[in-house]
Amino acid sequence: MMVLGQVFQEKYQPSYRVHLDEPLAVQQLSKAIFSFLPTSPNPSIAVVCIGSDRSTGDSLGPLIGSKLLEKRCPIFSIYGSLNSPVHAKNLHETIDTINQDLNQPWIIAIDACLGRTESVGFMTVSNGPVFPGVAVRKNLPPIGNIHLTGIVNVSGYMEMLVLQNTRLSLVMNMADSMSRALWRSACWLENRQNVLRSPSEKKLPQNN
């Protein structure tokens, strides 16, 4: 159940990060995501989970998409899963599909990334688009009003091989935490819309 403090957002800075092993990581990440979400009534929000199921490190996005679909995540429209991944070859097509499906879509982009050794295990939320494929030197369109990333391994040398040799346990645990945080923020957004909706818009209970 939402408390009053969850109705009105606390604004975070343009970026926020939390380590997977922190005890309240999911709660903190949920609040960070929620703080970035649009305050307009009934926004059309797409979650684009970028990555490939053919590479352990790059499977973070598709894993999150599959978990959100299993949870029946409210409010958000999910694009990208293990069964239908969004990757370099279909990203342009996916963007076109989102624009056809949703009216003025507000996009949350999700992708795995590489970073410094001390940054591995951090999950981030940042304002603005993600630039997918940068780590492996692919030229793809930026996407997202905000983006979430999980730092799954170390950058700097033979990035494709590094992604393929990333520990599955790290990616699975990160996907679980990030999907839970997204699901929770979606529930908060749904509750906020119900709280702020005018009485005439609220559904009346039906008699059995």
C-alpha atoms as one frame of an Amber mdcrd trajectory, in Angstrom:
protein
   0.000   0.000   0.000   1.262   3.464  -0.862   1.894   5.950   1.923   1.496
   9.684   1.412   5.223  10.208   1.009   5.159   8.012  -2.083   2.545  10.103
  -3.858   4.859  13.042  -4.342   8.302  12.375  -5.722  11.618  13.262  -4.174
  13.774  14.499  -7.035  17.132  12.814  -7.378  20.116  14.273  -9.178  20.491
  13.521 -12.926  22.007  10.144 -12.033  21.852   7.702  -9.140  23.547   4.382
  -8.450  23.406   1.652  -5.844  25.361  -1.575  -5.441  23.615  -4.889  -5.820
  24.827  -6.097  -2.405  23.466  -3.167  -0.398  20.705  -4.366   1.966  18.111
  -1.831   0.733  19.244  -1.783  -2.897  15.821  -2.595  -4.374  14.029  -0.011
  -2.227  16.570   2.694  -3.057  16.545   1.876  -6.765  12.731   1.884  -6.784
  12.636   5.368  -5.269  15.218   6.613  -7.748  13.269   5.276 -10.738  10.004
   6.661  -9.390  11.559  10.099  -8.909  12.260  10.312 -12.652   8.834   9.155
 -13.878   6.558  11.703 -15.570   3.931  13.411 -13.434   1.487  13.914 -16.308
  -1.779  11.945 -16.025  -1.862   8.554 -17.761   1.561   8.688 -19.441   2.430
   6.101 -22.096   5.573   4.484 -20.672   7.631   1.947 -22.596  10.399  -0.111
 -21.024  12.910  -1.125 -23.693  15.122  -3.967 -22.484  18.136  -4.030 -24.798
  20.500  -6.970 -25.165  21.009 -10.463 -26.499  20.272 -13.902 -25.100  23.414
 -15.185 -26.852  25.852 -13.470 -24.477  25.807 -13.825 -20.704  26.765 -10.241
 -19.928  24.488  -8.804 -22.590  21.464 -10.819 -21.418  20.673  -8.436 -18.547
  18.078  -6.477 -20.535  16.207  -9.502 -21.936  16.178 -11.137 -18.497  14.620
  -8.020 -16.964  12.023  -7.867 -19.737  11.043 -11.506 -19.184  10.774 -11.014
 -15.428   8.558  -7.923 -15.870   6.283  -9.826 -18.245   6.038 -12.691 -15.738
   5.155 -10.228 -12.970   2.458  -8.651 -15.194   4.018  -5.276 -14.542   1.320
  -2.550 -14.442   1.415   0.746 -16.370   4.580  -0.082 -18.335   4.613  -1.557
 -21.849   7.538  -4.000 -22.119   9.701  -4.357 -25.223  12.498  -6.921 -25.186
  12.657 -10.329 -23.496  14.488 -13.631 -23.751  11.933 -14.792 -26.312  11.948
 -11.504 -28.275  15.174  -9.628 -27.559  15.777  -6.045 -28.681  19.272  -5.840
 -30.132  21.394  -4.081 -32.740  19.577  -5.634 -35.697  16.047  -4.669 -34.655
  16.457  -1.561 -32.478  15.320   0.817 -35.242  12.315  -1.399 -35.933  11.463
  -1.534 -32.215  11.539   2.262 -31.956   9.143   2.482 -34.912   6.844  -0.087
 -33.266   6.785   1.842 -29.982   5.856   5.048 -31.794   3.025   3.192 -33.538
   1.782   1.479 -30.387   1.937   4.381 -27.942   0.928   8.025 -28.058   3.932
  10.243 -27.269   5.804   7.405 -25.528   8.017   8.097 -22.529  10.816   5.548
 -22.641  12.850   3.773 -19.973  15.821   2.125 -21.680  17.720  -0.714 -20.012
  21.103  -2.076 -21.004  24.125  -3.848 -19.568  27.394  -1.979 -19.547  31.069
  -2.384 -18.704  32.979  -0.188 -16.278  35.887   0.041 -13.872  36.695  -2.896
 -11.630  35.380  -1.129  -8.541  32.101  -0.308 -10.319  31.097  -3.877 -11.185
  27.817  -4.737  -9.451  26.425  -1.203  -9.450  22.983  -0.473 -10.882  22.368
   3.021 -12.179  19.451   5.281 -13.085  20.277   8.310 -15.220  18.407  11.102
 -16.959  18.522  11.077 -20.758  19.118   8.336 -23.318  21.386   5.320 -23.272
  23.804   4.766 -26.149  23.565   1.007 -26.747  26.501  -0.795 -28.272  29.109
   1.770 -27.269  31.155  -0.794 -25.340  31.441  -2.980 -28.442  31.797  -0.030
 -30.836  28.418  -0.312 -32.545  26.741   2.774 -33.962  23.150   2.588 -32.709
  20.559   5.316 -32.040  20.351   6.695 -28.511  17.113   5.779 -26.772  15.279
   6.671 -23.563  13.987   9.605 -21.561  15.855   7.911 -18.735  18.008   4.802
 -18.730  18.982   2.049 -16.331  22.248   0.196 -16.596  23.844  -2.686 -14.760
  27.641  -2.740 -14.699  28.301  -6.420 -15.303  32.048  -6.559 -15.996  35.257
  -4.610 -16.618  35.828  -2.514 -19.732  38.979  -1.736 -21.622  39.987  -4.842
 -23.573  38.174  -7.296 -25.889  34.737  -6.170 -24.756  32.776  -8.800 -26.701
  34.763 -11.588 -25.055  34.393  -9.942 -21.653  30.596  -9.831 -22.044  30.479
 -13.464 -23.082  32.534 -14.497 -20.037  30.552 -12.545 -17.461  29.336 -14.481
 -14.408  25.745 -15.625 -14.875  25.015 -15.354 -11.137  25.835 -11.646 -11.158
  23.600 -10.982 -14.164  20.718 -13.031 -12.741  20.875 -11.324  -9.340  21.076
  -7.911 -10.966  18.131  -8.688 -13.265  16.079  -9.797 -10.263  16.799  -6.612
  -8.291  16.253  -4.271 -11.234  13.004  -5.944 -12.323  11.680  -5.794  -8.750
  12.567  -2.105  -8.549  10.849  -1.368 -11.873   7.769  -3.349 -10.854   7.584
  -1.519  -7.542   7.929   1.914  -9.172   5.178   0.978 -11.647   2.874   0.013
  -8.764   3.615   3.312  -7.033   2.834   5.195 -10.236  -0.438   3.325 -10.638
  -1.380   4.094  -7.030  -0.457   7.754  -7.440  -2.686   8.027 -10.493  -5.552
   6.488  -8.519  -4.989   8.930  -5.639  -4.838  11.977  -7.913  -7.687  10.923
 -10.212 -10.845  12.983  -9.791 -13.806  11.242  -8.113 -15.769  11.227 -11.374
 -12.957   9.276 -13.077 -12.704   6.593 -10.426 -14.507   3.361 -11.139 -17.556
   2.700  -9.013 -17.766  -0.766  -7.448 -20.048  -3.137  -9.337 -22.855  -4.967
  -7.582 -22.635  -8.745  -7.813
